[in-house]
Structure formats: structure tokens, C-alpha cells
mmCIF file with all atom_site columns, C-alpha atoms in Angstrom:
data_model
loop_
_atom_site.group_PDB
_atom_site.id
_atom_site.type_symbol
_atom_site.label_atom_id
_atom_site.label_alt_id
_atom_site.label_comp_id
_atom_site.label_asym_id
_atom_site.label_entity_id
_atom_site.label_seq_id
_atom_site.pdbx_PDB_ins_code
_atom_site.Cartn_x
_atom_site.Cartn_y
_atom_site.Cartn_z
_atom_site.occupancy
_atom_site.B_iso_or_equiv
_atom_site.pdbx_formal_charge
_atom_site.auth_seq_id
_atom_site.auth_comp_id
_atom_site.auth_asym_id
_atom_site.auth_atom_id
_atom_site.pdbx_PDB_model_num
ATOM 1   C CA . MET A 1 1   ? 23.341  -37.682 -51.790 1.00 57.00 ? 1   MET A CA 1
ATOM 2   C CA . ASN A 1 2   ? 25.456  -36.228 -49.004 1.00 69.00 ? 2   ASN A CA 1
ATOM 3   C CA . PHE A 1 3   ? 24.194  -32.947 -47.585 1.00 77.00 ? 3   PHE A CA 1
ATOM 4   C CA . ALA A 1 4   ? 26.498  -30.440 -45.941 1.00 87.00 ? 4   ALA A CA 1
ATOM 5   C CA . TYR A 1 5   ? 25.027  -29.421 -42.615 1.00 90.00 ? 5   TYR A CA 1
ATOM 6   C CA . THR A 1 6   ? 25.845  -27.545 -39.459 1.00 92.00 ? 6   THR A CA 1
ATOM 7   C CA . LEU A 1 7   ? 25.751  -29.634 -36.295 1.00 93.00 ? 7   LEU A CA 1
ATOM 8   C CA . THR A 1 8   ? 24.698  -28.378 -32.888 1.00 93.00 ? 8   THR A CA 1
ATOM 9   C CA . ARG A 1 9   ? 24.947  -30.726 -29.929 1.00 93.00 ? 9   ARG A CA 1
ATOM 10  C CA . SER A 1 10  ? 23.010  -30.203 -26.730 1.00 92.00 ? 10  SER A CA 1
ATOM 11  C CA . ASN A 1 11  ? 21.434  -32.032 -23.826 1.00 92.00 ? 11  ASN A CA 1
ATOM 12  C CA . ARG A 1 12  ? 18.550  -33.336 -25.913 1.00 92.00 ? 12  ARG A CA 1
ATOM 13  C CA . LYS A 1 13  ? 17.299  -36.870 -26.513 1.00 91.00 ? 13  LYS A CA 1
ATOM 14  C CA . THR A 1 14  ? 16.582  -36.930 -30.249 1.00 94.00 ? 14  THR A CA 1
ATOM 15  C CA . ILE A 1 15  ? 18.077  -35.800 -33.537 1.00 94.00 ? 15  ILE A CA 1
ATOM 16  C CA . ALA A 1 16  ? 16.232  -32.992 -35.315 1.00 94.00 ? 16  ALA A CA 1
ATOM 17  C CA . LEU A 1 17  ? 16.574  -31.438 -38.765 1.00 93.00 ? 17  LEU A CA 1
ATOM 18  C CA . TYR A 1 18  ? 15.963  -27.836 -39.802 1.00 90.00 ? 18  TYR A CA 1
ATOM 19  C CA . VAL A 1 19  ? 16.230  -26.154 -43.195 1.00 87.00 ? 19  VAL A CA 1
ATOM 20  C CA . ARG A 1 20  ? 16.669  -22.385 -42.975 1.00 80.00 ? 20  ARG A CA 1
ATOM 21  C CA . ASN A 1 21  ? 17.943  -19.765 -45.398 1.00 76.00 ? 21  ASN A CA 1
ATOM 22  C CA . GLY A 1 22  ? 19.122  -22.372 -47.875 1.00 79.00 ? 22  GLY A CA 1
ATOM 23  C CA . GLY A 1 23  ? 21.113  -24.380 -45.314 1.00 87.00 ? 23  GLY A CA 1
ATOM 24  C CA . VAL A 1 24  ? 20.639  -27.570 -43.299 1.00 91.00 ? 24  VAL A CA 1
ATOM 25  C CA . GLU A 1 25  ? 20.998  -27.594 -39.525 1.00 93.00 ? 25  GLU A CA 1
ATOM 26  C CA . VAL A 1 26  ? 21.108  -30.729 -37.380 1.00 93.00 ? 26  VAL A CA 1
ATOM 27  C CA . ARG A 1 27  ? 20.598  -30.729 -33.627 1.00 94.00 ? 27  ARG A CA 1
ATOM 28  C CA . ALA A 1 28  ? 21.701  -33.862 -31.855 1.00 93.00 ? 28  ALA A CA 1
ATOM 29  C CA . PRO A 1 29  ? 22.323  -35.298 -28.364 1.00 94.00 ? 29  PRO A CA 1
ATOM 30  C CA . LEU A 1 30  ? 25.768  -34.692 -26.900 1.00 93.00 ? 30  LEU A CA 1
ATOM 31  C CA . LYS A 1 31  ? 26.867  -38.313 -27.248 1.00 92.00 ? 31  LYS A CA 1
ATOM 32  C CA . ALA A 1 32  ? 25.162  -39.244 -30.528 1.00 93.00 ? 32  ALA A CA 1
ATOM 33  C CA . PRO A 1 33  ? 27.723  -40.963 -32.829 1.00 92.00 ? 33  PRO A CA 1
ATOM 34  C CA . LYS A 1 34  ? 28.508  -39.017 -36.001 1.00 92.00 ? 34  LYS A CA 1
ATOM 35  C CA . ARG A 1 35  ? 27.719  -42.070 -38.137 1.00 92.00 ? 35  ARG A CA 1
ATOM 36  C CA . ASP A 1 36  ? 24.213  -42.222 -36.656 1.00 93.00 ? 36  ASP A CA 1
ATOM 37  C CA . ILE A 1 37  ? 23.686  -38.554 -37.395 1.00 93.00 ? 37  ILE A CA 1
ATOM 38  C CA . ASP A 1 38  ? 24.873  -39.007 -40.995 1.00 91.00 ? 38  ASP A CA 1
ATOM 39  C CA . LYS A 1 39  ? 22.586  -42.007 -41.391 1.00 92.00 ? 39  LYS A CA 1
ATOM 40  C CA . PHE A 1 40  ? 19.629  -40.005 -40.079 1.00 92.00 ? 40  PHE A CA 1
ATOM 41  C CA . VAL A 1 41  ? 20.360  -37.143 -42.465 1.00 91.00 ? 41  VAL A CA 1
ATOM 42  C CA . ALA A 1 42  ? 20.653  -39.557 -45.403 1.00 90.00 ? 42  ALA A CA 1
ATOM 43  C CA . SER A 1 43  ? 17.294  -41.116 -44.533 1.00 92.00 ? 43  SER A CA 1
ATOM 44  C CA . LYS A 1 44  ? 15.673  -37.693 -44.889 1.00 91.00 ? 44  LYS A CA 1
ATOM 45  C CA . GLU A 1 45  ? 17.081  -37.010 -48.362 1.00 91.00 ? 45  GLU A CA 1
ATOM 46  C CA . LYS A 1 46  ? 13.749  -36.335 -50.118 1.00 92.00 ? 46  LYS A CA 1
ATOM 47  C CA . TRP A 1 47  ? 12.453  -34.172 -47.281 1.00 91.00 ? 47  TRP A CA 1
ATOM 48  C CA . ILE A 1 48  ? 15.657  -32.111 -47.256 1.00 90.00 ? 48  ILE A CA 1
ATOM 49  C CA . THR A 1 49  ? 15.664  -31.756 -51.046 1.00 89.00 ? 49  THR A CA 1
ATOM 50  C CA . ASP A 1 50  ? 12.082  -30.516 -51.070 1.00 88.00 ? 50  ASP A CA 1
ATOM 51  C CA . LYS A 1 51  ? 12.687  -28.123 -48.187 1.00 86.00 ? 51  LYS A CA 1
ATOM 52  C CA . LEU A 1 52  ? 15.856  -26.731 -49.768 1.00 86.00 ? 52  LEU A CA 1
ATOM 53  C CA . ALA A 1 53  ? 14.032  -26.134 -53.062 1.00 85.00 ? 53  ALA A CA 1
ATOM 54  C CA . SER A 1 54  ? 11.244  -24.309 -51.213 1.00 82.00 ? 54  SER A CA 1
ATOM 55  C CA . SER A 1 55  ? 13.738  -22.340 -49.112 1.00 80.00 ? 55  SER A CA 1
ATOM 56  C CA . ASN A 1 56  ? 15.787  -21.317 -52.159 1.00 82.00 ? 56  ASN A CA 1
ATOM 57  C CA . GLN A 1 57  ? 12.624  -20.221 -53.944 1.00 81.00 ? 57  GLN A CA 1
ATOM 58  C CA . ARG A 1 58  ? 11.676  -17.987 -51.012 1.00 80.00 ? 58  ARG A CA 1
ATOM 59  C CA . LEU A 1 59  ? 15.197  -16.547 -50.894 1.00 82.00 ? 59  LEU A CA 1
ATOM 60  C CA . GLU A 1 60  ? 14.989  -15.716 -54.600 1.00 85.00 ? 60  GLU A CA 1
ATOM 61  C CA . GLN A 1 61  ? 11.595  -14.093 -54.093 1.00 83.00 ? 61  GLN A CA 1
ATOM 62  C CA . ARG A 1 62  ? 12.982  -12.044 -51.207 1.00 84.00 ? 62  ARG A CA 1
ATOM 63  C CA . GLU A 1 63  ? 15.879  -10.834 -53.332 1.00 87.00 ? 63  GLU A CA 1
ATOM 64  C CA . ASN A 1 64  ? 13.467  -9.758  -56.076 1.00 89.00 ? 64  ASN A CA 1
ATOM 65  C CA . PHE A 1 65  ? 10.896  -8.190  -53.746 1.00 94.00 ? 65  PHE A CA 1
ATOM 66  C CA . SER A 1 66  ? 10.091  -4.593  -54.611 1.00 95.00 ? 66  SER A CA 1
ATOM 67  C CA . LEU A 1 67  ? 7.150   -2.210  -54.480 1.00 97.00 ? 67  LEU A CA 1
ATOM 68  C CA . THR A 1 68  ? 5.845   0.352   -56.917 1.00 97.00 ? 68  THR A CA 1
ATOM 69  C CA . TYR A 1 69  ? 2.731   2.428   -57.478 1.00 98.00 ? 69  TYR A CA 1
ATOM 70  C CA . GLY A 1 70  ? -0.236  0.235   -58.323 1.00 97.00 ? 70  GLY A CA 1
ATOM 71  C CA . ASP A 1 71  ? 0.975   -2.732  -56.272 1.00 98.00 ? 71  ASP A CA 1
ATOM 72  C CA . SER A 1 72  ? -1.354  -3.989  -53.537 1.00 98.00 ? 72  SER A CA 1
ATOM 73  C CA . ILE A 1 73  ? -0.266  -4.812  -49.994 1.00 98.00 ? 73  ILE A CA 1
ATOM 74  C CA . LEU A 1 74  ? -2.016  -6.244  -46.950 1.00 98.00 ? 74  LEU A CA 1
ATOM 75  C CA . CYS A 1 75  ? -3.641  -4.342  -44.125 1.00 98.00 ? 75  CYS A CA 1
ATOM 76  C CA . ARG A 1 76  ? -5.787  -6.193  -41.582 1.00 97.00 ? 76  ARG A CA 1
ATOM 77  C CA . GLY A 1 77  ? -6.190  -9.106  -43.969 1.00 97.00 ? 77  GLY A CA 1
ATOM 78  C CA . ASN A 1 78  ? -7.231  -7.149  -47.068 1.00 97.00 ? 78  ASN A CA 1
ATOM 79  C CA . GLU A 1 79  ? -5.252  -6.040  -50.112 1.00 97.00 ? 79  GLU A CA 1
ATOM 80  C CA . HIS A 1 80  ? -5.016  -2.290  -50.720 1.00 98.00 ? 80  HIS A CA 1
ATOM 81  C CA . PRO A 1 81  ? -3.284  -0.469  -53.590 1.00 98.00 ? 81  PRO A CA 1
ATOM 82  C CA . ILE A 1 82  ? -0.363  1.917   -53.302 1.00 98.00 ? 82  ILE A CA 1
ATOM 83  C CA . ILE A 1 83  ? -1.102  5.205   -55.073 1.00 98.00 ? 83  ILE A CA 1
ATOM 84  C CA . ALA A 1 84  ? 0.729   8.439   -55.816 1.00 98.00 ? 84  ALA A CA 1
ATOM 85  C CA . LYS A 1 85  ? -0.845  11.559  -54.304 1.00 96.00 ? 85  LYS A CA 1
ATOM 86  C CA . LEU A 1 86  ? 0.359   15.110  -54.761 1.00 95.00 ? 86  LEU A CA 1
ATOM 87  C CA . GLY A 1 87  ? 1.809   16.693  -51.652 1.00 91.00 ? 87  GLY A CA 1
ATOM 88  C CA . GLY A 1 88  ? 4.318   15.531  -49.115 1.00 92.00 ? 88  GLY A CA 1
ATOM 89  C CA . ARG A 1 89  ? 2.105   13.403  -46.914 1.00 96.00 ? 89  ARG A CA 1
ATOM 90  C CA . ILE A 1 90  ? 1.897   9.639   -46.558 1.00 98.00 ? 90  ILE A CA 1
ATOM 91  C CA . GLY A 1 91  ? -0.996  7.689   -45.089 1.00 98.00 ? 91  GLY A CA 1
ATOM 92  C CA . PHE A 1 92  ? -3.795  5.169   -45.402 1.00 98.00 ? 92  PHE A CA 1
ATOM 93  C CA . ASP A 1 93  ? -7.433  6.193   -45.999 1.00 97.00 ? 93  ASP A CA 1
ATOM 94  C CA . ASP A 1 94  ? -8.962  2.756   -45.323 1.00 96.00 ? 94  ASP A CA 1
ATOM 95  C CA . GLU A 1 95  ? -8.853  2.002   -49.042 1.00 97.00 ? 95  GLU A CA 1
ATOM 96  C CA . ARG A 1 96  ? -5.429  3.037   -50.312 1.00 98.00 ? 96  ARG A CA 1
ATOM 97  C CA . PHE A 1 97  ? -1.870  3.624   -49.169 1.00 98.00 ? 97  PHE A CA 1
ATOM 98  C CA . TYR A 1 98  ? -0.958  7.061   -50.507 1.00 98.00 ? 98  TYR A CA 1
ATOM 99  C CA . MET A 1 99  ? 2.369   8.833   -50.768 1.00 98.00 ? 99  MET A CA 1
ATOM 100 C CA . PRO A 1 100 ? 4.102   11.468  -52.919 1.00 97.00 ? 100 PRO A CA 1
ATOM 101 C CA . PRO A 1 101 ? 4.767   10.650  -56.582 1.00 96.00 ? 101 PRO A CA 1
ATOM 102 C CA . ASP A 1 102 ? 8.205   9.903   -58.029 1.00 94.00 ? 102 ASP A CA 1
ATOM 103 C CA . LEU A 1 103 ? 9.447   7.771   -55.124 1.00 97.00 ? 103 LEU A CA 1
ATOM 104 C CA . ASP A 1 104 ? 11.710  4.864   -55.986 1.00 97.00 ? 104 ASP A CA 1
ATOM 105 C CA . SER A 1 105 ? 11.065  1.294   -54.824 1.00 96.00 ? 105 SER A CA 1
ATOM 106 C CA . ASP A 1 106 ? 13.063  1.592   -51.605 1.00 96.00 ? 106 ASP A CA 1
ATOM 107 C CA . GLN A 1 107 ? 11.381  4.886   -50.723 1.00 97.00 ? 107 GLN A CA 1
ATOM 108 C CA . ILE A 1 108 ? 7.938   3.405   -51.370 1.00 98.00 ? 108 ILE A CA 1
ATOM 109 C CA . LYS A 1 109 ? 8.776   0.459   -49.131 1.00 97.00 ? 109 LYS A CA 1
ATOM 110 C CA . TYR A 1 110 ? 10.044  2.784   -46.404 1.00 97.00 ? 110 TYR A CA 1
ATOM 111 C CA . ALA A 1 111 ? 6.868   4.891   -46.614 1.00 98.00 ? 111 ALA A CA 1
ATOM 112 C CA . CYS A 1 112 ? 4.694   1.767   -46.376 1.00 98.00 ? 112 CYS A CA 1
ATOM 113 C CA . VAL A 1 113 ? 6.554   0.605   -43.265 1.00 98.00 ? 113 VAL A CA 1
ATOM 114 C CA . GLN A 1 114 ? 6.066   3.991   -41.604 1.00 98.00 ? 114 GLN A CA 1
ATOM 115 C CA . ILE A 1 115 ? 2.341   3.820   -42.353 1.00 98.00 ? 115 ILE A CA 1
ATOM 116 C CA . TYR A 1 116 ? 2.185   0.264   -41.037 1.00 98.00 ? 116 TYR A CA 1
ATOM 117 C CA . ARG A 1 117 ? 3.849   1.352   -37.800 1.00 98.00 ? 117 ARG A CA 1
ATOM 118 C CA . LEU A 1 118 ? 1.305   4.119   -37.254 1.00 98.00 ? 118 LEU A CA 1
ATOM 119 C CA . LEU A 1 119 ? -1.622  1.813   -38.017 1.00 98.00 ? 119 LEU A CA 1
ATOM 120 C CA . ALA A 1 120 ? -0.220  -0.894  -35.745 1.00 98.00 ? 120 ALA A CA 1
ATOM 121 C CA . LYS A 1 121 ? 0.177   1.523   -32.843 1.00 98.00 ? 121 LYS A CA 1
ATOM 122 C CA . ARG A 1 122 ? -3.349  2.856   -33.273 1.00 97.00 ? 122 ARG A CA 1
ATOM 123 C CA . ASP A 1 123 ? -5.224  -0.392  -33.913 1.00 98.00 ? 123 ASP A CA 1
ATOM 124 C CA . LEU A 1 124 ? -3.282  -2.728  -31.631 1.00 98.00 ? 124 LEU A CA 1
ATOM 125 C CA . SER A 1 125 ? -3.555  -0.284  -28.726 1.00 97.00 ? 125 SER A CA 1
ATOM 126 C CA . ARG A 1 126 ? -7.332  -0.288  -29.149 1.00 97.00 ? 126 ARG A CA 1
ATOM 127 C CA . LYS A 1 127 ? -7.502  -4.073  -29.291 1.00 98.00 ? 127 LYS A CA 1
ATOM 128 C CA . VAL A 1 128 ? -5.265  -4.420  -26.227 1.00 98.00 ? 128 VAL A CA 1
ATOM 129 C CA . LEU A 1 129 ? -7.530  -2.090  -24.280 1.00 97.00 ? 129 LEU A CA 1
ATOM 130 C CA . ASP A 1 130 ? -10.678 -4.001  -25.264 1.00 97.00 ? 130 ASP A CA 1
ATOM 131 C CA . PHE A 1 131 ? -9.298  -7.450  -24.474 1.00 98.00 ? 131 PHE A CA 1
ATOM 132 C CA . ALA A 1 132 ? -7.473  -6.300  -21.328 1.00 98.00 ? 132 ALA A CA 1
ATOM 133 C CA . ASN A 1 133 ? -10.814 -5.154  -19.906 1.00 97.00 ? 133 ASN A CA 1
ATOM 134 C CA . GLN A 1 134 ? -12.400 -8.455  -20.878 1.00 97.00 ? 134 GLN A CA 1
ATOM 135 C CA . MET A 1 135 ? -9.563  -10.471 -19.307 1.00 97.00 ? 135 MET A CA 1
ATOM 136 C CA . SER A 1 136 ? -9.212  -8.242  -16.208 1.00 97.00 ? 136 SER A CA 1
ATOM 137 C CA . VAL A 1 137 ? -5.508  -7.551  -16.727 1.00 97.00 ? 137 VAL A CA 1
ATOM 138 C CA . THR A 1 138 ? -3.610  -4.267  -16.986 1.00 96.00 ? 138 THR A CA 1
ATOM 139 C CA . PRO A 1 139 ? -0.562  -3.968  -19.257 1.00 97.00 ? 139 PRO A CA 1
ATOM 140 C CA . ILE A 1 140 ? 1.633   -0.963  -18.496 1.00 97.00 ? 140 ILE A CA 1
ATOM 141 C CA . ALA A 1 141 ? 2.462   -0.164  -22.129 1.00 97.00 ? 141 ALA A CA 1
ATOM 142 C CA . VAL A 1 142 ? 1.925   -1.159  -25.751 1.00 97.00 ? 142 VAL A CA 1
ATOM 143 C CA . LYS A 1 143 ? 4.965   -0.775  -27.991 1.00 97.00 ? 143 LYS A CA 1
ATOM 144 C CA . ILE A 1 144 ? 5.543   -1.436  -31.687 1.00 98.00 ? 144 ILE A CA 1
ATOM 145 C CA . ASN A 1 145 ? 8.841   -2.876  -32.895 1.00 97.00 ? 145 ASN A CA 1
ATOM 146 C CA . GLY A 1 146 ? 10.349  -4.250  -36.103 1.00 96.00 ? 146 GLY A CA 1
ATOM 147 C CA . ALA A 1 147 ? 10.663  -7.906  -35.088 1.00 95.00 ? 147 ALA A CA 1
ATOM 148 C CA . LYS A 1 148 ? 10.748  -10.185 -38.127 1.00 90.00 ? 148 LYS A CA 1
ATOM 149 C CA . THR A 1 149 ? 9.955   -13.566 -36.595 1.00 86.00 ? 149 THR A CA 1
ATOM 150 C CA . ARG A 1 150 ? 8.267   -12.742 -33.303 1.00 94.00 ? 150 ARG A CA 1
ATOM 151 C CA . TRP A 1 151 ? 4.760   -11.360 -33.522 1.00 97.00 ? 151 TRP A CA 1
ATOM 152 C CA . GLY A 1 152 ? 4.519   -10.232 -29.915 1.00 97.00 ? 152 GLY A CA 1
ATOM 153 C CA . SER A 1 153 ? 5.985   -10.472 -26.442 1.00 97.00 ? 153 SER A CA 1
ATOM 154 C CA . CYS A 1 154 ? 5.135   -9.633  -22.847 1.00 96.00 ? 154 CYS A CA 1
ATOM 155 C CA . SER A 1 155 ? 7.822   -8.479  -20.447 1.00 95.00 ? 155 SER A CA 1
ATOM 156 C CA . SER A 1 156 ? 7.966   -9.353  -16.763 1.00 93.00 ? 156 SER A CA 1
ATOM 157 C CA . LYS A 1 157 ? 6.908   -5.758  -16.098 1.00 94.00 ? 157 LYS A CA 1
ATOM 158 C CA . LYS A 1 158 ? 3.681   -6.329  -18.122 1.00 95.00 ? 158 LYS A CA 1
ATOM 159 C CA . SER A 1 159 ? 4.766   -4.284  -21.121 1.00 97.00 ? 159 SER A CA 1
ATOM 160 C CA . LEU A 1 160 ? 3.463   -5.634  -24.449 1.00 98.00 ? 160 LEU A CA 1
ATOM 161 C CA . ASN A 1 161 ? 5.482   -5.482  -27.654 1.00 97.00 ? 161 ASN A CA 1
ATOM 162 C CA . PHE A 1 162 ? 4.138   -6.215  -31.137 1.00 98.00 ? 162 PHE A CA 1
ATOM 163 C CA . SER A 1 163 ? 5.770   -6.347  -34.547 1.00 98.00 ? 163 SER A CA 1
ATOM 164 C CA . TRP A 1 164 ? 4.353   -3.789  -36.979 1.00 98.00 ? 164 TRP A CA 1
ATOM 165 C CA . ARG A 1 165 ? 4.016   -6.700  -39.434 1.00 98.00 ? 165 ARG A CA 1
ATOM 166 C CA . LEU A 1 166 ? 1.083   -7.987  -37.394 1.00 98.00 ? 166 LEU A CA 1
ATOM 167 C CA . ILE A 1 167 ? -1.133  -5.248  -38.852 1.00 98.00 ? 167 ILE A CA 1
ATOM 168 C CA . MET A 1 168 ? -1.074  -7.207  -42.140 1.00 98.00 ? 168 MET A CA 1
ATOM 169 C CA . ALA A 1 169 ? -2.996  -10.105 -40.543 1.00 98.00 ? 169 ALA A CA 1
ATOM 170 C CA . ASP A 1 170 ? -6.740  -10.671 -40.443 1.00 97.00 ? 170 ASP A CA 1
ATOM 171 C CA . ASP A 1 171 ? -8.473  -9.085  -37.469 1.00 98.00 ? 171 ASP A CA 1
ATOM 172 C CA . ASP A 1 172 ? -9.198  -12.536 -36.024 1.00 97.00 ? 172 ASP A CA 1
ATOM 173 C CA . VAL A 1 173 ? -5.500  -13.380 -36.178 1.00 98.00 ? 173 VAL A CA 1
ATOM 174 C CA . ILE A 1 174 ? -4.469  -10.047 -34.673 1.00 98.00 ? 174 ILE A CA 1
ATOM 175 C CA . ASP A 1 175 ? -6.925  -10.701 -31.848 1.00 98.00 ? 175 ASP A CA 1
ATOM 176 C CA . TYR A 1 176 ? -5.250  -14.065 -31.190 1.00 98.00 ? 176 TYR A CA 1
ATOM 177 C CA . VAL A 1 177 ? -1.789  -12.513 -30.821 1.00 98.00 ? 177 VAL A CA 1
ATOM 178 C CA . VAL A 1 178 ? -3.156  -9.774  -28.561 1.00 98.00 ? 178 VAL A CA 1
ATOM 179 C CA . VAL A 1 179 ? -4.958  -12.280 -26.337 1.00 98.00 ? 179 VAL A CA 1
ATOM 180 C CA . HIS A 1 180 ? -1.865  -14.516 -26.327 1.00 98.00 ? 180 HIS A CA 1
ATOM 181 C CA . GLU A 1 181 ? 0.343   -11.732 -24.983 1.00 98.00 ? 181 GLU A CA 1
ATOM 182 C CA . LEU A 1 182 ? -2.271  -10.503 -22.492 1.00 98.00 ? 182 LEU A CA 1
ATOM 183 C CA . ALA A 1 183 ? -2.574  -14.062 -21.146 1.00 98.00 ? 183 ALA A CA 1
ATOM 184 C CA . HIS A 1 184 ? 1.145   -13.913 -20.326 1.00 97.00 ? 184 HIS A CA 1
ATOM 185 C CA . ILE A 1 185 ? 0.425   -11.211 -17.777 1.00 97.00 ? 185 ILE A CA 1
ATOM 186 C CA . THR A 1 186 ? -1.290  -13.921 -15.746 1.00 96.00 ? 186 THR A CA 1
ATOM 187 C CA . ALA A 1 187 ? 0.833   -16.901 -16.837 1.00 95.00 ? 187 ALA A CA 1
ATOM 188 C CA . MET A 1 188 ? 4.328   -16.113 -18.137 1.00 93.00 ? 188 MET A CA 1
ATOM 189 C CA . ASN A 1 189 ? 4.956   -19.587 -19.570 1.00 93.00 ? 189 ASN A CA 1
ATOM 190 C CA . HIS A 1 190 ? 3.026   -21.769 -22.037 1.00 95.00 ? 190 HIS A CA 1
ATOM 191 C CA . SER A 1 191 ? 1.537   -24.022 -19.382 1.00 96.00 ? 191 SER A CA 1
ATOM 192 C CA . GLU A 1 192 ? -1.876  -25.680 -19.463 1.00 96.00 ? 192 GLU A CA 1
ATOM 193 C CA . ARG A 1 193 ? -3.125  -22.768 -17.392 1.00 97.00 ? 193 ARG A CA 1
ATOM 194 C CA . PHE A 1 194 ? -1.895  -20.318 -20.007 1.00 97.00 ? 194 PHE A CA 1
ATOM 195 C CA . TRP A 1 195 ? -3.628  -22.078 -22.900 1.00 98.00 ? 195 TRP A CA 1
ATOM 196 C CA . ALA A 1 196 ? -6.793  -22.425 -20.830 1.00 98.00 ? 196 ALA A CA 1
ATOM 197 C CA . ILE A 1 197 ? -6.844  -18.631 -20.459 1.00 98.00 ? 197 ILE A CA 1
ATOM 198 C CA . VAL A 1 198 ? -6.404  -18.150 -24.218 1.00 98.00 ? 198 VAL A CA 1
ATOM 199 C CA . GLU A 1 199 ? -9.094  -20.719 -25.001 1.00 98.00 ? 199 GLU A CA 1
ATOM 200 C CA . SER A 1 200 ? -11.547 -19.135 -22.563 1.00 98.00 ? 200 SER A CA 1
ATOM 201 C CA . VAL A 1 201 ? -11.379 -15.946 -24.636 1.00 98.00 ? 201 VAL A CA 1
ATOM 202 C CA . LEU A 1 202 ? -10.880 -17.471 -28.085 1.00 98.00 ? 202 LEU A CA 1
ATOM 203 C CA . PRO A 1 203 ? -12.172 -21.077 -28.262 1.00 98.00 ? 203 PRO A CA 1
ATOM 204 C CA . ASP A 1 204 ? -10.968 -21.333 -31.893 1.00 98.00 ? 204 ASP A CA 1
ATOM 205 C CA . TYR A 1 205 ? -7.440  -20.065 -31.180 1.00 98.00 ? 205 TYR A CA 1
ATOM 206 C CA . LYS A 1 206 ? -5.805  -23.105 -32.831 1.00 97.00 ? 206 LYS A CA 1
ATOM 207 C CA . GLU A 1 207 ? -7.385  -22.263 -36.176 1.00 98.00 ? 207 GLU A CA 1
ATOM 208 C CA . ARG A 1 208 ? -6.157  -18.693 -35.788 1.00 98.00 ? 208 ARG A CA 1
ATOM 209 C CA . GLN A 1 209 ? -2.653  -20.017 -35.070 1.00 97.00 ? 209 GLN A CA 1
ATOM 210 C CA . LYS A 1 210 ? -2.680  -21.825 -38.413 1.00 97.00 ? 210 LYS A CA 1
ATOM 211 C CA . ARG A 1 211 ? -3.609  -18.657 -40.271 1.00 97.00 ? 211 ARG A CA 1
ATOM 212 C CA . LEU A 1 212 ? -0.828  -16.796 -38.491 1.00 97.00 ? 212 LEU A CA 1
ATOM 213 C CA . LYS A 1 213 ? 1.665   -19.407 -39.717 1.00 95.00 ? 213 LYS A CA 1
ATOM 214 C CA . GLU A 1 214 ? 0.345   -18.954 -43.265 1.00 95.00 ? 214 GLU A CA 1
ATOM 215 C CA . LEU A 1 215 ? 1.038   -15.227 -43.038 1.00 96.00 ? 215 LEU A CA 1
ATOM 216 C CA . GLN A 1 216 ? 4.514   -15.934 -41.645 1.00 93.00 ? 216 GLN A CA 1
ATOM 217 C CA . LYS A 1 217 ? 5.207   -18.167 -44.661 1.00 89.00 ? 217 LYS A CA 1
ATOM 218 C CA . LYS A 1 218 ? 4.036   -15.441 -47.043 1.00 91.00 ? 218 LYS A CA 1
ATOM 219 C CA . LEU A 1 219 ? 6.176   -12.777 -45.397 1.00 93.00 ? 219 LEU A CA 1
ATOM 220 C CA . SER A 1 220 ? 9.234   -15.041 -45.437 1.00 88.00 ? 220 SER A CA 1
ATOM 221 C CA . ALA A 1 221 ? 9.322   -14.425 -49.199 1.00 88.00 ? 221 ALA A CA 1
ATOM 222 C CA . GLU A 1 222 ? 9.068   -10.631 -48.846 1.00 93.00 ? 222 GLU A CA 1
ATOM 223 C CA . ASP A 1 223 ? 12.001  -8.407  -47.905 1.00 93.00 ? 223 ASP A CA 1
ATOM 224 C CA . TRP A 1 224 ? 10.587  -5.539  -45.868 1.00 94.00 ? 224 TRP A CA 1
ATOM 225 C CA . GLY A 1 225 ? 13.971  -4.667  -44.399 1.00 85.00 ? 225 GLY A CA 1
#
């Protein structure tokens, strides 16, 4: 089987394959012969077929993603129901996401995102403060954004940014992302020194990384906008 793919050449030494959003991307060295690239792609036929099937399934799930009253969504690793509550307020009472009745699916989703943003700002700010004291670093700000594929970042000015989606993760996983970004205040790259800092605070950080990837996979099939 011949797969259509997009080719990106760069100053790299090996050929690499990626399957994203139902398409195949190949990254290859600048001087790699096209026939060698085609041969490499052909040798990965089963892997590509499986990945495309999985990718297409996630795309279909994303297209069909919707929320309604009675559905349960994640907050700090636990599922909580969405309920209708008389009045004009939205919120989370540690057990349920509540919002006015008679909202349509898009309005329910929008309300949930607004609640998530508030919870993320509150809870992540607290965690940053606790771990910053433990690690003897001082971030200048904690901001919440809507990043879809990046859980957190640390600017050169020591400002921390986190995706509101992180509030869906287990507390242990949230702690890992917070510590990861705080460690960048001391070491801006992912050097051995950086990982040593992370490990000194969270010796099991690699296990937490795996759980973060599991959440990323789950969210890749959910269209939160």
C-alpha cells in the first residue's frame, strides 16, 4: 500500500514518521533520496495503518463530543456530574458542576470551561506557592491560558503559564507539571541539572509523566474548543 504523506526535510540524521489528525508526516535528512524515504514508509505499513485507524477514531469522537446535564467530567482526577440549578450562577461545589437549566450543549461546554478556568487559577496558584517555597524559587506570576497541547510553560521573566485543562488531572500529576515549570526558573532547558531538580522534589516524576500522557490521549478525543 502506498501512503500519501507530507515530507519535511531538515538538518537531521534519521527519517521519522508521525501520524496526526488523520495524516502522515515524514521528516527526513536534507539529502535523503526519495526512494529511500518511500521504502522506509512502506516498511512501516502496519504501524501507519494502525495509527491512522486510531487517529481517525479520535477525530470521529471529537466531532461527536458534546455535553449535557447528567454527564460527568473530570476535576482533579475525579468524575463529577453536571447538574441544572435554578438561578443564573455557575460553579463547582466539590461534588457537582452546576449551572442554569435549559442550556444547550455548546452553552454547557462553555460554562464548564469557565468553571475550569476559575478552579485552575485558584488551585494551581496555591500549588505553585507551596512548591515555590519548598524549591526556594519565586515566580513573578501565575497565569491560566487555553493551550491545547502544552500543559505549562515558564517565561524568561519567571512567569508561569498553565492550561486550564490541567485541572482535570490527578493532584499528583498536577504537582508534577507545577514542579516541572518551577524547575525552569533555575534551569531553563531540559538538561541533567533540570531533571535532577525535578527528581529531588518528586522522585517518582516519570510515573507521573506517564499518567499525564494518558490524560493527553483522553483529551485528544474531546473537543473542548
